Amino acid sequence: MTVNRAPLRERPELLKMSHIEKTFRGDVVALKDMNLTVNQGDFISLLGPSGCGKSTALRLVAGLMRPTNGVIEWSGGQGEGDLGVVFQEPTLMPWAKVKDNVWLPYRLRGKSYFEVKDEVLQALKLVGLEQFQNAYPRELSGGMKMRVAIARAMVTKPRLILMDEPFAALDEISRHKLNNDLLALRDAVGCTVIFVTHSVFESVFLSDRIVVMAARPGRVIRELNVEAPYPRTEEFRTSADYAAFAREASDALHQAMEVAV
Amino acid sequence: MSRENSQMIEDKSVDIEEENIARKERLFAIARWTLPSLMMVLFIGGWQAYVTIAQVPHYILPSPLLIAKTLVEDWSLLWPAMLMTGRLTVLALLFAVIGGLVIAVSFTQSKLVEMAMFPYAVILQVTPVVAIAPLLQVYVDNAFVAALLCAWIVAFFPILSNTTIGLKSTDHNLEDLFTIYGATRWQRLRYLSAPSALPYFLGGLKIAGGLALIGAVVAEFVIGRAGTGLGLASTLLEASYRFNFGRLYAALILISVMGVAIFGLMSLISHLCLYRWHESALKRE
């Protein structure tokens, strides 16, 4: 399987953050002069210690808060259903069946279930849970709940998916499996991803761009490209390339911690 | 090695611990119904024996047999009274649900409304209803409305306070998700706040059901026959004036039965609404 994705430097621009600054309660600087251009097809990881503003950056892009200074521009403007989000918790509605949870983004746009039934079932099929469409969240394992959350984020075929440490609470086996599946999904859907993590290995395995951030004040200190081809499989996880990228990212992260302390 | 051998010898086809747990569960399943029944038989038997042996006069403590007899003989009087009290209770509960929900929703839709109103809802609740009831009788011309108001005041607060807490205890990430997907205020209430509040509301409903009955009884005591006609509580009061203790106890028992029935009904409603998804309905394995 070959993946149709333009080389890193030739991708059209999707979203641009320019000179973003966010200050809380007048004096806590969560983000300082952040510049980031997200291109179509990018898988970007925001990597950094806690307090470096990576979640704040995500919330700004999601439109959940406004920057104190600076602008975030979508090329061609942001349309309905352009954005999907996955949080650290699965964040499912416990009273709703799996299929109704996945229906939610459409439901809030006034679409009846029957109008979008195919899309909902397709999304569930992509995450391998179509036989659980009538189950309630409490009947699912942690990993399965996260898959439902991913299906919900992808159901509208958004241009951009934001993921805030989605697999941090999972065990390592589930986490590796979900990492593999996420890459396959992203190929199937063809969306752009911004992925917040504090795991060097996860960021190297998943992304083609890693943005390393430092804390106090939150800022970008390094950007590095992981120029390894997709699809990435279990072999990549144990390859020399992978180790080299991990080393590079790890050094950058250490640098981020040092400047922070 | 020898330890392993001894373990192998002791190993039986059925796990002893599991067997013990299963036996305990069977025992509990039987005891759940037989123990309370046994308690009741002992209690009533003891009561009957005491009244008979000590020759207690019936105007001090009627025997269970006399009460049972009165229940049958006075049924033509007690049944309409029960309907009367039942009607007052059900109407009070119905209005408590409507009022509690409307006020709770308005509280959560506007912080300012909540700030302005909440202290007065509390004052209404903490002031004993027995103290308000005579006033209601004075100010409200229609005695039935006065009795209804009296029962409503007692019943609505648990619905209001529980629902308000429930509406506010939505998952913050779900709130964010609704914001990202551009949900309207109505959609947020309908699809997020209301289902989140449902378990809290149902908890309040259980309490309010019992309180509506208490409110109805108090209203009958204070406002009397003028308001409700002859309800169970008025019957009880009249029977006590006439030293008709058989009827008094019969009315008392019927009030208890109503209370149990209301509680059972509310528990059933709660179970039906929640058993599919809520943690409270989850059996641990």
Coordinates of C-alpha atoms in Angstrom, one line a residue:
Chain A
M1 CA 0.0 0.0 0.0
T2 CA 1.5 3.3 -1.0
V3 CA 0.2 6.5 0.5
N4 CA -0.6 9.5 -1.7
R5 CA 0.8 12.3 0.2
A6 CA 2.8 15.2 -1.1
P7 CA 6.4 15.6 0.3
L8 CA 6.6 17.7 3.4
R9 CA 7.7 20.9 1.8
E10 CA 5.1 20.9 -1.1
R11 CA 1.9 20.6 0.9
P12 CA -0.7 23.4 0.6
E13 CA -1.2 25.4 3.8
L14 CA -4.2 24.6 6.0
L15 CA -3.8 26.7 9.0
K16 CA -1.4 29.4 10.3
M17 CA -0.8 30.5 13.8
S18 CA 1.1 33.8 13.8
H19 CA 2.6 35.4 16.9
I20 CA 0.2 33.7 19.2
E21 CA 0.3 34.8 22.8
K22 CA -2.0 33.7 25.6
T23 CA -1.9 35.2 29.1
F24 CA -4.1 34.0 31.9
R25 CA -5.4 36.2 34.8
G26 CA -3.3 39.0 33.6
D27 CA 0.2 37.7 34.4
V28 CA 0.5 33.9 33.7
V29 CA 2.0 33.6 30.3
A30 CA 0.8 30.2 28.9
L31 CA 2.1 30.8 25.4
K32 CA 4.6 33.3 24.0
D33 CA 5.0 34.2 20.4
M34 CA 4.0 30.9 18.9
N35 CA 4.2 30.5 15.2
L36 CA 3.2 27.4 13.4
T37 CA 2.0 26.6 9.9
V38 CA 0.0 23.5 9.6
N39 CA -0.1 22.0 6.0
Q40 CA -2.6 19.7 4.6
G41 CA -1.7 16.1 5.3
D42 CA 0.7 16.9 8.2
F43 CA 0.8 14.8 11.2
I44 CA 2.2 17.2 13.8
S45 CA 3.1 16.3 17.4
L46 CA 3.3 19.0 20.0
L47 CA 5.9 17.5 22.4
G48 CA 6.9 19.0 25.7
P49 CA 6.9 18.9 29.5
S50 CA 3.7 19.7 31.4
G51 CA 3.0 23.5 31.5
C52 CA 4.6 24.2 28.1
G53 CA 1.3 25.4 26.7
K54 CA 0.7 22.5 24.3
S55 CA -2.9 21.9 25.4
T56 CA -3.4 25.7 25.4
A57 CA -2.3 25.8 21.8
L58 CA -4.8 23.0 21.0
R59 CA -7.6 24.8 22.7
L60 CA -6.8 28.0 20.8
V61 CA -6.9 26.1 17.5
A62 CA -10.2 24.5 18.6
G63 CA -11.7 27.9 19.2
L64 CA -12.3 27.1 22.8
M65 CA -10.4 30.3 23.8
R66 CA -9.2 33.4 22.1
P67 CA -5.5 34.3 21.9
T68 CA -4.5 37.4 23.9
N69 CA -2.4 38.5 20.8
G70 CA -1.9 37.1 17.4
V71 CA -4.1 35.4 14.9
I72 CA -5.1 31.9 13.7
E73 CA -6.1 31.7 10.1
W74 CA -7.6 28.8 8.2
S75 CA -6.9 28.9 4.5
G76 CA -10.2 29.2 2.9
G77 CA -11.9 29.9 6.2
Q78 CA -13.1 27.3 8.7
G79 CA -16.3 25.5 7.7
E80 CA -18.8 23.4 9.5
G81 CA -17.4 19.9 10.4
D82 CA -13.8 21.0 9.5
L83 CA -12.6 20.1 13.0
G84 CA -12.6 16.9 15.0
V85 CA -11.4 16.6 18.5
V86 CA -10.2 13.7 20.7
F87 CA -9.5 14.4 24.4
Q88 CA -7.4 12.6 26.9
E89 CA -10.6 10.9 28.2
P90 CA -12.9 9.2 25.7
T91 CA -15.6 11.8 26.7
L92 CA -18.5 9.7 25.5
M93 CA -22.1 10.4 26.6
P94 CA -22.7 7.4 28.9
W95 CA -26.5 7.5 28.3
A96 CA -26.1 7.2 24.5
K97 CA -25.4 4.1 22.5
V98 CA -22.1 3.9 20.6
K99 CA -23.7 4.8 17.3
D100 CA -25.5 7.8 18.9
N101 CA -22.2 9.0 20.3
V102 CA -20.7 8.9 16.8
W103 CA -23.8 10.6 15.4
L104 CA -23.4 13.6 17.7
P105 CA -21.4 16.0 15.4
Y106 CA -24.0 15.6 12.7
R107 CA -26.9 15.7 15.2
L108 CA -25.7 19.1 16.5
R109 CA -25.8 20.3 12.9
G110 CA -29.5 19.2 12.6
K111 CA -29.0 16.0 10.7
S112 CA -31.2 13.1 11.5
Y113 CA -29.7 9.7 12.1
F114 CA -31.1 8.3 8.9
E115 CA -29.5 11.0 6.8
V116 CA -26.1 10.2 8.1
K117 CA -26.4 6.5 9.0
D118 CA -24.0 5.4 6.3
E119 CA -21.3 7.8 7.5
V120 CA -21.8 6.8 11.1
L121 CA -21.5 3.1 10.4
Q122 CA -18.6 3.7 8.0
A123 CA -16.7 5.5 10.8
L124 CA -17.4 2.7 13.3
K125 CA -16.2 0.2 10.7
L126 CA -13.0 2.1 10.3
V127 CA -12.2 1.7 14.0
G128 CA -13.4 -1.9 14.0
L129 CA -16.4 -1.4 16.2
E130 CA -19.4 -1.7 13.8
Q131 CA -20.7 -4.8 15.8
F132 CA -20.8 -2.6 18.9
Q133 CA -23.0 0.1 17.5
N134 CA -25.8 -0.6 19.9
A135 CA -23.6 -1.1 23.0
Y136 CA -23.5 1.5 25.8
P137 CA -20.1 3.0 26.7
R138 CA -19.9 1.2 30.0
E139 CA -19.9 -2.1 28.2
L140 CA -16.6 -1.2 26.4
S141 CA -13.0 -1.4 27.4
G142 CA -10.9 1.8 27.7
G143 CA -9.3 1.2 24.3
M144 CA -12.6 0.6 22.7
K145 CA -14.1 3.8 24.2
M146 CA -11.1 5.7 22.7
R147 CA -11.9 4.1 19.3
V148 CA -15.4 5.4 19.5
A149 CA -14.1 8.9 20.4
I150 CA -11.9 8.7 17.3
A151 CA -14.8 7.5 15.1
R152 CA -16.8 10.5 16.4
A153 CA -13.9 12.9 15.6
M154 CA -13.6 11.5 12.1
V155 CA -17.2 11.0 11.1
T156 CA -17.6 14.4 9.5
K157 CA -14.4 13.8 7.5
P158 CA -12.8 17.0 9.1
R159 CA -9.9 18.7 7.5
L160 CA -8.1 18.8 10.9
I161 CA -8.2 16.5 13.9
L162 CA -6.9 17.7 17.3
M163 CA -5.8 15.0 19.7
D164 CA -4.9 15.9 23.3
E165 CA -2.8 13.0 24.7
P166 CA -5.6 10.6 23.7
F167 CA -3.7 7.4 24.6
A168 CA -1.9 8.6 27.8
A169 CA -4.3 6.6 30.1
L170 CA -4.0 3.3 28.2
D171 CA -1.7 0.4 28.7
E172 CA 1.2 0.1 26.4
I173 CA -0.2 -2.8 24.3
S174 CA -3.4 -0.9 23.6
R175 CA -1.5 2.2 23.0
H176 CA 0.8 0.6 20.3
K177 CA -2.3 -1.0 18.7
L178 CA -4.1 2.3 18.6
N179 CA -1.0 4.1 17.3
N180 CA -0.9 1.7 14.4
D181 CA -4.6 2.0 13.8
L182 CA -4.5 5.7 14.0
L183 CA -2.0 5.9 11.1
A184 CA -4.1 3.5 9.0
L185 CA -7.2 5.6 9.7
R186 CA -5.5 8.8 8.8
D187 CA -4.6 7.3 5.5
A188 CA -8.1 6.1 4.9
V189 CA -9.6 9.5 5.8
G190 CA -6.8 11.7 4.6
C191 CA -7.0 14.3 7.3
T192 CA -4.4 16.5 9.0
V193 CA -3.6 15.8 12.7
I194 CA -2.3 17.9 15.5
F195 CA -1.4 15.5 18.3
V196 CA -0.4 16.6 21.8
T197 CA 1.8 14.1 23.7
H198 CA 4.6 13.9 26.2
S199 CA 5.9 10.7 24.9
V200 CA 9.0 11.0 22.6
F201 CA 8.5 7.5 21.2
E202 CA 4.8 8.1 20.4
S203 CA 5.6 11.4 18.6
V204 CA 8.3 9.8 16.5
F205 CA 6.3 6.8 15.5
L206 CA 3.2 8.9 14.5
S207 CA 4.3 12.2 13.2
D208 CA 6.1 13.7 10.2
R209 CA 6.7 16.9 12.1
I210 CA 7.5 17.3 15.8
V211 CA 7.2 20.7 17.5
V212 CA 9.1 20.7 20.8
M213 CA 7.9 23.2 23.3
A214 CA 9.3 24.5 26.6
A215 CA 7.6 25.8 29.7
R216 CA 7.5 29.1 31.6
P217 CA 6.7 30.8 29.3
G218 CA 5.2 28.2 26.9
R219 CA 7.0 28.5 23.6
V220 CA 8.3 26.5 20.6
I221 CA 12.0 25.8 20.9
R222 CA 12.6 23.3 18.1
E223 CA 10.9 21.8 15.1
L224 CA 12.1 18.6 13.6
N225 CA 10.9 16.5 10.7
V226 CA 10.6 12.8 10.9
E227 CA 11.4 12.0 7.3
A228 CA 10.5 8.3 7.4
P229 CA 8.0 7.0 4.9
Y230 CA 4.5 5.9 5.7
P231 CA 2.9 3.4 6.2
R232 CA 4.9 2.9 9.3
T233 CA 4.7 -0.5 10.8
E234 CA 6.0 -2.5 13.8
E235 CA 9.3 -2.8 11.9
F236 CA 9.7 0.9 12.0
R237 CA 9.4 0.8 15.8
T238 CA 12.6 -1.2 16.0
S239 CA 14.5 0.3 13.2
A240 CA 17.8 2.3 13.4
D241 CA 16.0 5.3 11.8
Y242 CA 13.4 5.3 14.5
A243 CA 16.1 5.2 17.2
A244 CA 17.9 8.1 15.6
F245 CA 14.8 10.2 15.4
A246 CA 13.9 9.3 18.9
R247 CA 17.4 10.4 20.0
E248 CA 17.0 13.7 18.3
A249 CA 13.6 14.4 19.7
S250 CA 14.7 13.3 23.2
D251 CA 17.7 15.7 23.1
A252 CA 15.3 18.5 22.1
L253 CA 13.0 17.6 24.9
H254 CA 15.8 17.6 27.4
Q255 CA 16.9 21.0 26.1
A256 CA 13.3 22.1 26.7
M257 CA 13.3 20.9 30.3
E258 CA 16.7 22.5 31.0
V259 CA 15.6 25.9 29.8
A260 CA 12.5 25.5 31.7
V261 CA 14.0 24.9 35.1
Chain B
M1 CA 8.5 -30.0 45.0
S2 CA 6.8 -31.6 47.9
R3 CA 4.6 -28.5 48.4
E4 CA 3.5 -28.7 44.8
N5 CA 2.6 -32.3 45.3
S6 CA 0.5 -31.7 48.3
Q7 CA -1.3 -28.9 46.5
M8 CA -2.1 -31.3 43.6
I9 CA -3.5 -33.8 46.1
E10 CA -5.7 -31.2 47.7
D11 CA -6.9 -29.9 44.3
K12 CA -10.5 -30.7 43.7
S13 CA -12.6 -30.2 40.7
V14 CA -14.6 -27.4 42.3
D15 CA -13.0 -24.3 43.9
I16 CA -14.0 -24.3 47.5
E17 CA -13.9 -20.6 47.8
E18 CA -16.2 -20.2 44.8
E19 CA -18.5 -22.8 46.2
N20 CA -18.7 -20.9 49.5
I21 CA -19.5 -17.6 47.7
A22 CA -22.2 -19.4 45.7
R23 CA -23.7 -20.9 48.9
K24 CA -23.7 -17.5 50.6
E25 CA -25.5 -15.9 47.6
R26 CA -28.2 -18.6 47.7
L27 CA -28.7 -18.0 51.4
F28 CA -28.9 -14.3 51.0
A29 CA -31.4 -14.6 48.1
I30 CA -33.8 -16.6 50.4
A31 CA -33.1 -14.4 53.5
R32 CA -33.9 -11.2 51.6
W33 CA -37.6 -12.1 51.6
T34 CA -38.0 -14.5 54.5
L35 CA -36.2 -12.5 57.2
P36 CA -38.4 -9.3 56.9
S37 CA -41.5 -11.6 56.7
L38 CA -40.4 -13.4 59.8
M39 CA -39.8 -10.1 61.6
M40 CA -43.3 -9.0 60.7
V41 CA -44.9 -12.3 61.9
L42 CA -43.0 -12.1 65.2
F43 CA -43.9 -8.4 65.7
I44 CA -47.6 -8.8 65.1
G45 CA -47.7 -12.1 67.0
G46 CA -46.0 -10.4 70.0
W47 CA -48.3 -7.5 69.8
Q48 CA -51.4 -9.7 69.7
A49 CA -50.1 -11.7 72.6
Y50 CA -49.3 -8.7 74.7
V51 CA -52.7 -7.1 74.2
T52 CA -54.4 -10.4 75.0
I53 CA -52.4 -11.4 78.0
A54 CA -52.1 -7.9 79.6
Q55 CA -55.7 -7.2 78.7
V56 CA -54.9 -3.7 77.2
P57 CA -58.1 -1.8 76.5
H58 CA -58.7 -1.2 72.8
Y59 CA -58.8 2.6 73.2
I60 CA -55.2 2.5 74.4
L61 CA -53.7 -0.1 72.1
P62 CA -56.0 -2.1 69.7
S63 CA -55.0 -5.6 68.8
P64 CA -53.8 -6.4 65.3
L65 CA -57.0 -8.5 64.9
L66 CA -59.2 -5.6 65.7
I67 CA -57.3 -3.4 63.3
A68 CA -57.7 -6.0 60.6
K69 CA -61.4 -6.2 61.3
T70 CA -61.8 -2.4 61.2
L71 CA -59.9 -2.3 57.9
V72 CA -62.5 -4.6 56.4
E73 CA -65.5 -3.1 58.1
D74 CA -64.6 0.5 57.5
W75 CA -63.3 -0.1 54.0
S76 CA -66.2 1.9 52.4
L77 CA -65.0 4.9 54.4
L78 CA -61.3 4.3 54.2
W79 CA -61.0 3.7 50.5
P80 CA -62.5 7.1 49.4
A81 CA -60.3 8.7 52.1
M82 CA -57.3 7.0 50.6
L83 CA -58.3 8.2 47.1
M84 CA -58.6 11.7 48.5
T85 CA -55.2 11.7 50.1
G86 CA -53.8 10.0 47.0
R87 CA -55.1 12.7 44.7
L88 CA -53.6 15.5 46.9
T89 CA -50.3 13.7 47.0
V90 CA -50.1 12.9 43.3
L91 CA -51.1 16.5 42.3
A92 CA -48.6 18.0 44.8
L93 CA -45.8 15.7 43.4
L94 CA -46.8 16.5 39.8
F95 CA -46.6 20.3 40.4
A96 CA -43.4 19.8 42.4
V97 CA -41.8 18.1 39.4
I98 CA -43.0 20.8 37.0
G99 CA -42.1 23.6 39.3
G100 CA -38.8 22.1 40.4
L101 CA -37.7 21.4 36.8
V102 CA -38.7 24.8 35.5
I103 CA -37.0 26.7 38.3
A104 CA -33.9 24.5 38.1
V105 CA -33.6 25.0 34.3
S106 CA -34.0 28.8 34.7
F107 CA -31.3 28.8 37.4
T108 CA -28.8 27.1 35.1
Q109 CA -29.7 29.2 32.1
S110 CA -29.1 32.4 34.0
K111 CA -26.7 32.8 36.9
L112 CA -28.3 36.1 37.8
V113 CA -31.8 34.5 38.2
E114 CA -30.2 31.9 40.5
M115 CA -28.4 34.5 42.6
A116 CA -31.7 36.4 42.9
M117 CA -34.0 33.5 43.7
F118 CA -32.1 30.7 45.4
P119 CA -32.0 32.1 48.9
Y120 CA -35.8 32.4 48.9
A121 CA -36.2 28.8 47.7
V122 CA -34.1 27.8 50.7
I123 CA -36.1 30.0 53.1
L124 CA -39.3 28.4 51.8
Q125 CA -37.8 25.0 52.4
V126 CA -36.4 25.5 55.9
T127 CA -39.5 27.2 57.3
P128 CA -41.5 24.3 58.8
V129 CA -44.6 23.8 56.6
V130 CA -46.8 23.3 59.7
A131 CA -46.0 26.9 60.5
I132 CA -46.9 28.2 57.0
A133 CA -50.1 26.1 56.6
P134 CA -52.4 28.2 58.8
L135 CA -51.3 31.3 56.9
L136 CA -52.1 29.6 53.6
Q137 CA -55.5 28.8 54.9
V138 CA -56.0 32.5 55.7
Y139 CA -54.7 33.9 52.4
V140 CA -55.9 31.3 49.9
D141 CA -59.7 31.3 49.5
N142 CA -59.9 27.8 48.0
A143 CA -59.0 25.3 50.7
F144 CA -58.0 22.6 48.3
V145 CA -55.6 25.0 46.6
A146 CA -54.2 25.9 50.1
A147 CA -53.7 22.2 50.9
L148 CA -52.1 21.6 47.5
L149 CA -49.8 24.6 48.0
C150 CA -48.8 23.3 51.4
A151 CA -47.9 19.8 50.1
W152 CA -46.1 21.4 47.1
I153 CA -43.9 23.6 49.2
V154 CA -42.5 20.5 51.0
A155 CA -42.1 18.4 47.9
F156 CA -40.6 20.7 45.3
F157 CA -37.3 21.6 47.0
P158 CA -35.5 18.2 46.6
I159 CA -36.4 18.2 43.0
L160 CA -35.1 21.8 42.6
S161 CA -31.9 21.3 44.4
N162 CA -31.0 17.9 42.9
T163 CA -31.9 18.9 39.4
T164 CA -29.8 22.1 39.7
I165 CA -26.8 20.2 40.9
G166 CA -27.4 17.6 38.1
L167 CA -27.7 20.3 35.4
K168 CA -24.4 21.8 36.5
S169 CA -22.4 18.5 36.8
T170 CA -21.9 18.0 33.1
D171 CA -18.6 16.6 31.9
H172 CA -16.4 19.6 31.0
N173 CA -14.9 17.9 28.0
L174 CA -18.3 17.2 26.7
E175 CA -19.2 20.9 27.2
D176 CA -16.1 21.7 25.1
L177 CA -17.1 19.2 22.5
F178 CA -20.6 20.8 22.2
T179 CA -18.9 24.2 21.9
I180 CA -16.6 23.0 19.1
Y181 CA -19.5 21.5 17.2
G182 CA -21.5 24.7 17.5
A183 CA -24.3 23.4 19.7
T184 CA -27.2 25.8 20.4
R185 CA -28.3 26.6 23.9
W186 CA -31.3 24.3 23.4
Q187 CA -29.3 21.4 22.0
R188 CA -26.9 21.7 25.0
L189 CA -29.8 21.5 27.4
R190 CA -31.6 18.7 25.5
Y191 CA -28.7 16.5 24.7
L192 CA -26.1 17.2 27.4
S193 CA -27.4 18.9 30.6
A194 CA -30.8 17.0 30.8
P195 CA -29.4 13.5 30.5
S196 CA -26.5 14.4 32.9
A197 CA -29.1 15.7 35.4
L198 CA -31.4 12.7 35.0
P199 CA -29.9 10.5 37.8
Y200 CA -29.9 13.4 40.2
F201 CA -33.5 14.3 39.3
L202 CA -34.6 10.8 39.9
G203 CA -32.9 10.8 43.3
G204 CA -34.8 14.0 44.1
L205 CA -38.0 12.4 42.8
K206 CA -37.7 9.5 45.3
I207 CA -37.4 12.0 48.2
A208 CA -40.1 14.3 46.9
G209 CA -42.6 11.4 46.5
G210 CA -42.3 10.7 50.3
L211 CA -42.4 14.4 51.1
A212 CA -45.5 15.0 49.0
L213 CA -47.3 12.5 51.1
I214 CA -46.0 14.1 54.3
G215 CA -47.1 17.5 53.0
A216 CA -50.6 16.1 52.1
V217 CA -51.0 14.7 55.6
V218 CA -49.8 17.9 57.3
A219 CA -52.3 19.9 55.0
E220 CA -55.1 17.6 56.0
F221 CA -54.2 18.0 59.7
V222 CA -54.0 21.8 59.6
I223 CA -56.5 22.8 56.9
G224 CA -58.8 19.8 57.6
R225 CA -61.8 18.5 55.8
A226 CA -62.6 21.9 54.3
G227 CA -59.7 21.5 51.9
T228 CA -59.6 18.0 50.8
G229 CA -62.8 16.4 52.0
L230 CA -62.3 13.4 54.3
G231 CA -58.8 12.1 53.6
L232 CA -56.8 9.5 55.4
A233 CA -55.2 12.0 57.8
S234 CA -58.5 13.7 58.6
T235 CA -60.0 10.3 59.2
L236 CA -57.1 9.5 61.5
L237 CA -57.5 12.7 63.4
E238 CA -61.3 12.3 63.8
A239 CA -60.9 8.7 64.9
S240 CA -58.5 9.9 67.6
Y241 CA -61.0 12.4 68.9
R242 CA -63.5 9.6 69.2
F243 CA -61.1 7.1 70.8
N244 CA -61.8 4.8 67.8
F245 CA -58.2 3.5 67.8
G246 CA -59.0 0.6 65.5
R247 CA -59.8 3.1 62.7
L248 CA -56.9 5.3 63.7
Y249 CA -54.5 2.4 63.2
A250 CA -56.2 1.3 60.1
A251 CA -55.8 4.8 58.6
L252 CA -52.2 4.9 59.8
I253 CA -51.4 1.6 58.1
L254 CA -53.0 2.8 54.8
I255 CA -50.9 5.9 54.9
S256 CA -47.8 3.8 55.4
V257 CA -48.9 1.5 52.5
M258 CA -49.2 4.6 50.3
G259 CA -45.8 5.8 51.3
V260 CA -44.3 2.4 50.4
A261 CA -46.2 2.3 47.1
I262 CA -44.9 5.7 46.1
F263 CA -41.4 4.8 47.0
G264 CA -41.7 1.6 45.1
L265 CA -43.1 3.3 42.0
M266 CA -40.4 6.0 42.1
S267 CA -37.7 3.3 42.4
L268 CA -39.2 1.5 39.5
I269 CA -39.2 4.6 37.3
S270 CA -35.6 5.4 38.3
H271 CA -34.5 1.8 37.5
L272 CA -36.3 1.9 34.1
C273 CA -34.6 5.2 33.2
L274 CA -31.1 4.3 34.3
Y275 CA -30.5 0.5 34.2
R276 CA -29.1 0.5 30.7
W277 CA -26.3 3.0 31.2
H278 CA -25.9 4.4 34.7
E279 CA -23.2 3.2 37.1
S280 CA -25.8 3.0 39.9
A281 CA -27.6 0.2 38.1
L282 CA -24.3 -1.8 37.5
K283 CA -23.9 -5.1 39.4
R284 CA -20.3 -5.8 40.3
E285 CA -19.1 -9.2 39.2

